[in-house]
Short mmCIF file of C-alpha atoms in Angstrom, two decimals:
data_model
loop_
_atom_site.label_atom_id
_atom_site.label_comp_id
_atom_site.label_asym_id
_atom_site.label_seq_id
_atom_site.Cartn_x
_atom_site.Cartn_y
_atom_site.Cartn_z
CA MET S 1 93.98 97.35 131.38
CA ALA S 2 91.71 94.54 132.51
CA GLY S 3 94.27 93.20 134.96
CA GLY S 4 93.79 89.46 134.74
CA LEU S 5 97.33 88.78 133.54
CA LEU S 6 98.92 91.19 136.00
CA THR S 7 99.92 88.29 138.19
CA ASP S 8 102.50 85.54 138.54
CA LEU S 9 101.89 82.31 136.67
CA TYR S 10 101.66 80.24 139.82
CA GLU S 11 98.72 82.37 140.99
CA LEU S 12 96.86 81.33 137.84
CA THR S 13 97.67 77.66 138.15
CA MET S 14 96.61 77.63 141.81
CA ALA S 15 93.39 79.46 140.96
CA ALA S 16 92.68 77.03 138.14
CA SER S 17 93.09 74.12 140.53
CA TYR S 18 90.75 75.73 143.08
CA LEU S 19 88.14 76.32 140.39
CA ARG S 20 88.32 72.77 139.04
CA ARG S 21 87.68 71.41 142.52
CA GLY S 22 84.85 73.75 143.39
CA MET S 23 86.90 75.38 146.13
CA SER S 24 85.05 78.67 146.45
CA GLY S 25 85.02 79.16 150.21
CA PRO S 26 85.98 82.55 151.66
CA ALA S 27 89.70 82.96 152.17
CA THR S 28 91.37 85.71 154.16
CA PHE S 29 94.82 86.86 153.12
CA SER S 30 96.85 89.28 155.22
CA LEU S 31 99.38 91.71 153.72
CA PHE S 32 102.11 92.81 156.13
CA VAL S 33 105.82 93.57 156.46
CA ARG S 34 107.84 90.92 158.28
CA LYS S 35 110.64 93.19 159.49
CA MET S 36 111.53 96.84 159.19
CA PRO S 37 113.89 97.93 156.40
CA PRO S 38 117.31 99.27 157.43
CA ASP S 39 117.22 102.43 159.55
CA ARG S 40 113.43 102.59 159.49
CA GLY S 41 111.56 103.00 162.76
CA TYR S 42 108.20 103.22 161.04
CA LEU S 43 106.55 102.98 157.63
CA ILE S 44 103.95 105.16 155.93
CA SER S 45 101.06 103.14 154.52
CA CYS S 46 100.51 104.05 150.86
CA GLY S 47 99.14 102.47 147.70
CA LEU S 48 95.64 101.53 148.83
CA ALA S 49 93.89 103.76 146.29
CA ASP S 50 95.54 101.94 143.38
CA CYS S 51 94.72 98.58 144.98
CA LEU S 52 91.03 99.44 145.18
CA SER S 53 90.93 100.70 141.58
CA PHE S 54 92.56 97.48 140.43
CA LEU S 55 90.12 95.30 142.36
CA GLU S 56 87.05 97.16 141.13
CA ASP S 57 88.09 96.77 137.49
CA TYR S 58 89.43 93.23 137.78
CA ARG S 59 88.58 90.91 134.88
CA PHE S 60 90.08 88.79 132.13
CA ALA S 61 89.76 90.37 128.68
CA PRO S 62 89.25 88.22 125.58
CA ASP S 63 92.90 88.68 124.61
CA ASP S 64 93.96 87.52 128.08
CA LEU S 65 91.91 84.36 127.74
CA GLY S 66 93.24 83.75 124.25
CA TYR S 67 96.79 83.93 125.51
CA LEU S 68 96.05 81.54 128.38
CA ALA S 69 94.51 79.07 125.92
CA ASP S 70 97.05 79.30 123.12
CA GLU S 71 100.29 79.88 125.01
CA GLN S 72 99.70 78.42 128.46
CA GLY S 73 97.37 75.51 127.67
CA PHE S 74 94.55 76.31 130.10
CA ASP S 75 91.47 74.17 129.48
CA ASP S 76 88.08 75.44 128.34
CA ASP S 77 86.35 74.97 131.70
CA THR S 78 89.00 77.06 133.44
CA LEU S 79 88.84 79.74 130.75
CA ARG S 80 85.06 80.00 131.09
CA ALA S 81 85.42 80.32 134.85
CA LEU S 82 88.05 83.03 134.48
CA GLU S 83 85.91 84.88 131.94
CA ARG S 84 83.15 85.18 134.55
CA LEU S 85 85.49 85.96 137.42
CA ARG S 86 85.32 89.38 139.08
CA PHE S 87 86.59 90.47 142.47
CA THR S 88 83.61 90.16 144.83
CA GLY S 89 85.40 90.26 148.16
CA ASP S 90 85.89 92.56 151.13
CA VAL S 91 88.96 94.61 152.00
CA LEU S 92 89.93 95.98 155.39
CA ALA S 93 92.94 98.25 155.22
CA VAL S 94 95.01 100.83 157.04
CA PRO S 95 94.13 104.19 155.44
CA GLU S 96 96.85 105.81 153.38
CA GLY S 97 99.21 108.09 155.25
CA ARG S 98 99.04 106.25 158.56
CA VAL S 99 102.13 105.09 160.39
CA VAL S 100 102.49 101.30 160.48
CA TYR S 101 105.05 98.82 161.77
CA ALA S 102 106.34 95.38 160.94
CA GLY S 103 104.29 92.43 162.12
CA GLU S 104 100.85 94.00 161.73
CA PRO S 105 98.43 93.78 158.80
CA ILE S 106 98.34 96.73 156.42
CA LEU S 107 95.55 95.18 154.40
CA GLU S 108 93.37 92.06 154.63
CA VAL S 109 91.36 90.58 151.77
CA THR S 110 88.45 88.18 152.27
CA ALA S 111 87.06 86.68 149.07
CA PRO S 112 86.46 83.34 147.34
CA ILE S 113 89.90 81.79 147.39
CA ALA S 114 90.62 81.97 143.66
CA GLU S 115 89.83 85.70 143.60
CA ALA S 116 91.91 86.45 146.68
CA GLN S 117 94.82 84.41 145.32
CA LEU S 118 94.90 86.01 141.89
CA VAL S 119 95.18 89.59 143.14
CA GLU S 120 98.18 88.97 145.41
CA THR S 121 100.89 90.18 143.04
CA VAL S 122 99.40 93.58 142.24
CA LEU S 123 98.38 94.32 145.83
CA LEU S 124 101.90 93.56 147.05
CA ASN S 125 103.35 95.67 144.25
CA HIS S 126 101.27 98.76 145.03
CA ILE S 127 101.55 98.64 148.82
CA SER S 128 105.22 97.64 148.96
CA PHE S 129 106.55 100.21 146.49
CA GLN S 130 104.40 103.15 147.44
CA SER S 131 104.84 102.62 151.18
CA THR S 132 108.60 102.39 150.66
CA VAL S 133 108.75 105.66 148.72
CA ALA S 134 106.32 107.46 151.05
CA THR S 135 108.48 106.47 154.02
CA LYS S 136 111.65 107.69 152.34
CA ALA S 137 109.95 110.96 151.42
CA ALA S 138 108.66 111.41 154.97
CA ARG S 139 112.21 111.08 156.27
CA CYS S 140 113.32 113.81 153.85
CA VAL S 141 110.49 116.07 155.05
CA ARG S 142 111.52 115.58 158.66
CA ALA S 143 115.18 116.29 157.83
CA ALA S 144 114.25 119.53 156.03
CA ALA S 145 112.75 120.99 159.23
CA GLY S 146 110.24 123.22 157.49
CA ALA S 147 111.92 123.85 154.14
CA GLN S 148 109.85 122.82 151.15
CA LEU S 149 110.62 119.69 149.13
CA ILE S 150 109.88 119.01 145.48
CA ASP S 151 109.82 115.60 143.78
CA PHE S 152 112.46 115.53 141.02
CA ALA S 153 112.52 111.73 140.70
CA PHE S 154 110.62 110.99 137.48
CA ARG S 155 113.61 110.68 135.15
CA ARG S 156 115.33 108.15 137.43
CA THR S 157 112.48 106.00 138.74
CA GLN S 158 112.38 102.44 137.52
CA GLY S 159 109.53 102.86 135.08
CA ILE S 160 106.95 105.46 134.13
CA GLU S 161 104.23 104.19 136.47
CA ALA S 162 106.77 104.14 139.28
CA GLY S 163 107.47 107.81 138.60
CA LEU S 164 103.78 108.66 138.83
CA SER S 165 103.42 106.67 142.04
CA ALA S 166 106.48 108.39 143.50
CA ALA S 167 104.95 111.80 142.80
CA ARG S 168 101.78 110.78 144.63
CA ALA S 169 103.50 109.01 147.54
CA SER S 170 105.92 111.87 148.16
CA TYR S 171 103.07 114.40 148.19
CA ILE S 172 101.18 112.33 150.77
CA ALA S 173 104.40 112.27 152.82
CA GLY S 174 104.62 116.07 152.81
CA PHE S 175 106.40 117.17 149.62
CA ALA S 176 105.09 120.47 148.27
CA GLY S 177 104.96 119.51 144.59
CA THR S 178 106.44 117.54 141.72
CA SER S 179 108.28 118.22 138.49
CA ASN S 180 106.25 115.36 136.94
CA VAL S 181 103.56 117.15 134.94
CA GLU S 182 101.38 114.09 134.36
CA GLY S 183 101.66 113.19 138.04
CA ALA S 184 100.59 116.73 138.92
CA ARG S 185 97.61 116.56 136.56
CA ARG S 186 96.53 113.08 137.56
CA TYR S 187 96.68 113.59 141.32
CA GLY S 188 96.05 117.31 141.72
CA ILE S 189 99.57 118.04 142.94
CA PRO S 190 101.30 121.40 142.31
CA ALA S 191 103.65 121.20 139.31
CA VAL S 192 107.01 122.85 139.91
CA GLY S 193 109.97 123.38 137.59
CA THR S 194 113.06 125.48 136.99
CA MET S 195 115.43 125.02 134.03
CA ALA S 196 118.23 122.70 132.94
CA HIS S 197 121.86 123.44 132.15
CA SER S 198 121.10 122.72 128.49
CA TYR S 199 118.90 125.82 128.34
CA ILE S 200 121.77 128.03 129.44
CA GLU S 201 124.27 126.28 127.16
CA ALA S 202 121.98 126.92 124.20
CA PHE S 203 122.55 130.68 124.57
CA PRO S 204 125.84 132.57 124.09
CA ASP S 205 126.15 133.19 127.84
CA GLU S 206 124.23 133.26 131.10
CA ASP S 207 123.15 136.88 130.63
CA ALA S 208 121.40 136.03 127.37
CA ALA S 209 119.82 132.86 128.79
CA PHE S 210 118.55 134.54 131.93
CA ALA S 211 117.26 137.55 129.98
CA ALA S 212 115.24 135.27 127.73
CA PHE S 213 113.81 133.25 130.59
CA THR S 214 112.86 136.23 132.74
CA ALA S 215 111.16 137.78 129.72
CA ASP S 216 109.18 134.64 128.99
CA PHE S 217 108.36 133.68 132.59
CA PRO S 218 108.66 136.81 134.76
CA ASP S 219 106.44 135.44 137.52
CA ARG S 220 108.23 132.12 137.91
CA SER S 221 111.84 132.73 137.07
CA THR S 222 113.97 130.32 139.07
CA LEU S 223 117.38 130.53 137.46
CA LEU S 224 119.98 127.76 137.56
CA VAL S 225 123.21 129.49 138.51
CA ASP S 226 125.92 126.79 138.57
CA THR S 227 126.44 125.98 134.89
CA TYR S 228 129.85 127.65 134.78
CA ASP S 229 130.73 129.44 138.03
CA THR S 230 128.18 129.71 140.81
CA PRO S 231 128.97 133.18 142.25
CA ALA S 232 129.17 134.58 138.72
CA GLY S 233 125.86 132.86 137.96
CA VAL S 234 124.21 134.53 140.95
CA GLU S 235 125.52 137.90 139.74
CA ALA S 236 124.11 137.20 136.28
CA ALA S 237 120.76 136.29 137.80
CA ILE S 238 120.66 139.58 139.73
CA ARG S 239 121.53 141.52 136.55
CA ALA S 240 118.77 139.74 134.65
CA ALA S 241 116.19 140.62 137.29
CA ARG S 242 117.21 144.29 137.29
CA ARG S 243 117.17 144.53 133.50
CA ALA S 244 113.71 142.94 133.45
CA GLY S 245 112.50 145.38 136.08
CA LEU S 246 111.76 142.59 138.55
CA PRO S 247 112.11 143.50 142.24
CA HIS S 248 113.04 139.89 142.91
CA LEU S 249 113.35 136.52 141.22
CA ALA S 250 111.20 133.57 142.18
CA GLY S 251 114.42 131.77 143.00
CA ILE S 252 117.88 130.60 142.09
CA ARG S 253 118.88 126.95 142.01
CA LEU S 254 122.14 125.38 143.18
CA ASP S 255 122.75 121.91 141.73
CA SER S 256 126.40 121.12 142.50
CA GLY S 257 129.34 121.89 144.73
CA ASP S 258 129.27 122.67 148.43
CA LEU S 259 125.57 123.47 148.66
CA GLY S 260 125.79 124.81 152.21
CA ALA S 261 128.63 127.25 151.58
CA LEU S 262 127.25 128.31 148.20
CA ALA S 263 123.81 128.91 149.71
CA VAL S 264 125.32 131.21 152.35
CA GLN S 265 127.23 133.14 149.69
CA ALA S 266 124.21 133.35 147.37
CA ARG S 267 121.92 134.49 150.18
CA ARG S 268 124.31 137.30 151.07
CA MET S 269 124.55 138.43 147.43
CA LEU S 270 120.78 138.35 146.95
CA ASP S 271 120.08 140.21 150.17
CA GLU S 272 122.65 142.89 149.34
CA ALA S 273 120.84 143.32 146.00
CA GLY S 274 117.56 143.76 147.84
CA MET S 275 116.20 140.41 146.69
CA THR S 276 115.32 139.12 150.12
CA ARG S 277 112.24 137.34 148.79
CA THR S 278 114.19 135.32 146.24
CA ARG S 279 114.28 131.71 147.38
CA ILE S 280 117.28 129.40 147.19
CA VAL S 281 116.57 125.98 145.73
CA ALA S 282 119.08 123.15 146.18
CA SER S 283 119.24 119.88 144.27
CA GLY S 284 121.69 117.23 143.20
CA GLY S 285 122.02 113.81 144.84
CA LEU S 286 120.05 114.74 147.94
CA ASP S 287 118.53 112.42 150.50
CA GLU S 288 117.40 112.77 154.12
CA HIS S 289 120.95 112.48 155.48
CA ARG S 290 122.40 115.20 153.24
CA ILE S 291 119.40 117.41 153.92
CA ALA S 292 119.79 116.87 157.66
CA ASP S 293 123.46 117.86 157.43
CA LEU S 294 122.52 121.08 155.62
CA THR S 295 119.77 121.81 158.14
CA ARG S 296 122.11 121.34 161.09
CA ALA S 297 124.64 123.63 159.44
CA GLY S 298 122.01 126.36 159.10
CA ALA S 299 122.22 126.51 155.32
CA PRO S 300 119.77 129.17 154.07
CA ILE S 301 118.04 126.81 151.67
CA ASP S 302 114.30 127.33 151.17
CA VAL S 303 113.49 124.46 148.82
CA TYR S 304 115.05 121.07 148.17
CA GLY S 305 114.57 119.22 144.89
CA VAL S 306 114.89 115.54 145.77
CA GLY S 307 115.12 113.00 143.00
CA THR S 308 116.75 109.62 142.53
CA ARG S 309 117.45 108.62 146.10
CA MET S 310 113.89 109.33 147.13
CA GLY S 311 112.18 107.94 144.04
CA VAL S 312 113.90 104.55 144.33
CA SER S 313 114.40 104.69 148.12
CA ALA S 314 118.05 104.03 147.40
CA ASP S 315 119.19 102.86 150.83
CA ALA S 316 116.16 100.62 151.46
CA PRO S 317 114.47 99.93 148.10
CA TYR S 318 112.00 97.33 149.28
CA PRO S 319 110.30 96.04 152.42
CA ASP S 320 110.15 92.36 153.39
CA SER S 321 106.44 92.28 152.61
CA ALA S 322 104.19 89.23 152.41
CA TYR S 323 100.60 88.30 151.49
CA LYS S 324 99.67 85.15 153.37
CA LEU S 325 96.58 83.00 153.72
CA VAL S 326 95.45 83.21 157.34
CA ALA S 327 91.99 81.63 157.15
CA TYR S 328 90.00 79.43 154.77
CA GLY S 329 86.33 78.98 155.48
CA ASP S 330 86.02 78.86 159.24
CA ARG S 331 89.48 77.35 159.65
CA PRO S 332 92.50 79.48 160.68
CA VAL S 333 95.69 78.54 158.83
CA MET S 334 99.37 79.40 159.16
CA LYS S 335 102.78 78.46 157.82
CA LEU S 336 105.66 77.18 159.91
CA SER S 337 108.53 77.89 157.51
CA THR S 338 111.73 78.90 159.29
CA GLY S 339 111.81 82.65 159.76
CA LYS S 340 108.44 83.06 158.07
CA VAL S 341 105.90 81.89 160.63
CA SER S 342 102.60 83.69 160.08
CA ALA S 343 99.91 84.37 162.67
CA PRO S 344 96.55 82.74 161.83
CA GLY S 345 93.10 84.20 161.51
CA ALA S 346 91.47 87.40 160.27
CA LYS S 347 92.76 90.29 162.38
CA GLN S 348 92.34 93.81 163.61
CA VAL S 349 95.04 96.17 164.88
CA HIS S 350 94.16 98.29 167.92
CA ARG S 351 96.33 101.38 168.43
CA GLY S 352 96.55 102.79 171.91
CA PRO S 353 98.89 104.61 174.28
CA ASP S 354 100.89 101.41 174.89
CA GLY S 355 101.45 100.66 171.21
CA ASP S 356 99.68 98.46 168.69
CA LEU S 357 97.83 95.28 169.62
CA VAL S 358 97.23 92.73 166.84
CA ALA S 359 94.14 90.73 167.72
CA LEU S 360 91.68 88.35 166.12
CA ARG S 361 89.07 90.36 164.30
CA ASP S 362 86.17 89.23 166.45
CA GLU S 363 87.85 90.25 169.71
CA PRO S 364 86.43 93.29 171.51
CA ALA S 365 88.49 96.45 171.21
CA PRO S 366 90.50 97.31 174.32
CA ALA S 367 89.48 100.52 176.03
CA GLY S 368 91.26 103.63 174.83
CA THR S 369 92.29 102.22 171.45
CA GLU S 370 91.32 102.88 167.84
CA PRO S 371 91.14 100.31 165.03
CA LEU S 372 93.75 100.73 162.30
CA LEU S 373 92.07 98.47 159.75
CA VAL S 374 88.88 100.03 158.40
CA PRO S 375 86.47 98.76 155.72
CA ALA S 376 87.67 99.85 152.29
CA MET S 377 85.69 97.51 150.02
CA LYS S 378 82.55 95.43 150.43
CA ALA S 379 81.40 92.80 147.92
CA GLY S 380 83.87 94.10 145.36
CA ARG S 381 82.92 97.78 145.55
CA ARG S 382 84.45 100.66 147.49
CA VAL S 383 82.58 101.53 150.64
CA GLY S 384 82.70 105.22 149.73
CA PRO S 385 84.03 107.67 147.15
CA ALA S 386 87.73 107.83 146.40
CA GLU S 387 89.52 109.79 149.11
CA PRO S 388 91.08 113.16 148.20
CA ILE S 389 94.87 113.00 148.34
CA GLY S 390 94.92 115.89 150.79
CA VAL S 391 93.16 113.77 153.41
CA ALA S 392 95.93 111.17 153.30
CA ARG S 393 98.51 113.98 153.44
CA GLU S 394 96.94 115.44 156.59
CA ARG S 395 96.67 112.00 158.16
CA CYS S 396 100.37 111.36 157.47
CA ALA S 397 101.42 114.61 159.13
CA ALA S 398 99.20 113.98 162.15
CA ASP S 399 100.44 110.43 162.73
CA GLN S 400 104.09 111.45 162.52
CA ALA S 401 103.62 114.46 164.77
CA VAL S 402 103.06 112.25 167.81
CA LEU S 403 105.95 109.85 167.20
CA PRO S 404 108.80 110.00 169.72
CA CYS S 405 112.26 110.95 168.50
CA GLU S 406 113.53 107.42 169.25
CA ILE S 407 111.34 106.18 166.38
CA THR S 408 111.84 109.08 163.96
CA ARG S 409 115.63 109.48 164.16
CA LEU S 410 117.38 108.77 160.88
CA ARG S 411 120.04 106.40 162.19
CA ALA S 412 119.41 103.25 164.26
CA PRO S 413 115.88 104.14 165.29
CA GLU S 414 113.71 102.13 167.61
CA THR S 415 110.38 100.92 166.27
CA GLY S 416 106.84 100.98 167.59
CA SER S 417 105.55 98.36 170.00
CA VAL S 418 103.52 95.63 168.27
CA ARG S 419 102.05 92.90 170.47
CA LEU S 420 99.76 89.94 169.83
CA SER S 421 96.65 89.59 171.94
CA ALA S 422 96.39 86.66 174.33
CA ARG S 423 93.69 85.05 172.19
CA LEU S 424 95.75 85.38 169.03
CA ARG S 425 98.82 83.93 170.74
CA GLU S 426 96.72 81.04 172.03
CA CYS S 427 95.28 80.40 168.55
CA ARG S 428 98.76 80.52 167.01
CA ASP S 429 100.31 78.19 169.57
CA ARG S 430 97.46 75.69 169.42
CA LEU S 431 97.52 75.58 165.62
CA ARG S 432 101.30 75.30 165.57
CA ALA S 433 101.11 72.30 167.89
CA GLU S 434 98.40 70.67 165.79
CA LEU S 435 100.32 71.15 162.56
CA THR S 436 103.57 69.91 164.08
CA ALA S 437 101.85 66.80 165.41
CA ARG S 438 100.14 66.19 162.08
CA VAL S 439 103.44 66.36 160.21
CA ALA S 440 105.05 64.00 162.72
CA ARG S 441 102.26 61.43 162.22
CA THR S 442 102.38 61.52 158.43
CA PRO S 443 103.97 58.27 157.16
CA LEU S 444 106.64 58.30 154.50
#
């Protein structure tokens, strides 16, 4: 997909107006989250890889231009300009998997203003959705306290591409695999699966179903035991393993009922049968809070299959994200809208022991800090090869490992300290005063 029409109409009309007037100066746009979603002390940055792929391939295909001419009435000069348009700008971004907070840039684009304007919608889409899901998944990983988690979300995500993105984002956040086969293939993630109730219902009884499955897949037989009666299902699973000559099953799965109590009962039955290596998998309406409850109760659950509530981040499905012009040419700009004041100028975020400092990009780095925004694209091309997903996964684990419990707790967390540098505050206050005075002087 060429990508030119993956935008909102007003982006196209603004770009057309810029192009008609020869406005081609460099514009810097900053993508950030205004405030933290409910019960979130931090966010996991995710989605950059898809942003960079989109920007590298950006163009208007002949069919796109035909639609803009025939259905939207764009003039020939604008169409010729769009036909030639490619993304030629620079991108500084927080690498995927890093912890970020509200009020600091996750990504900044500097490009001729029409280019930077047109890509807003897709960049916001990728970063907002994938960071939301990665954060939800990270909370589930923390709640599981060492148990494995598997992405079961594909059938309930709001669209096929969303399901693929959820598989990737959850793996970066620490999930062990995904049931989404295309997601596993595309991103190099382990594919994991068990069976559905329909499989068991297709046979005369559980014994027949389990016998067939263990015969066909002896090395990966995870049997779903709650179709009819869970304890009886566990007994049938044990019988199937013995008849197949298997010393243990790969696992049994519990998908309903009191998962904690059933896991205790199933563990006892499996251990008494000598199947101490058989893992217990739990699924069914799980999220970080239910997983945390099971963890606190000591439920002997080895693997959690987490679906809908992770894949759509049910309790906080979106962040209050924005993509705002902060500089045009050599002029810093900002908006003064109530509740949506933006800080002007191209920026850098310096992370240190006292929190994050948002500063103008040309300010020297304070001692003992590291920059969060790193070059990702120069003159429309990536600065290096695409990053392996495992690197982002390791980065995510490392960043979260040093977070205090006040930030990581699941209910009413605190959030990280984000401050503006003195120079940035001075620039903001001076520009705010100038803009306020200019508005006051403007005659009716």
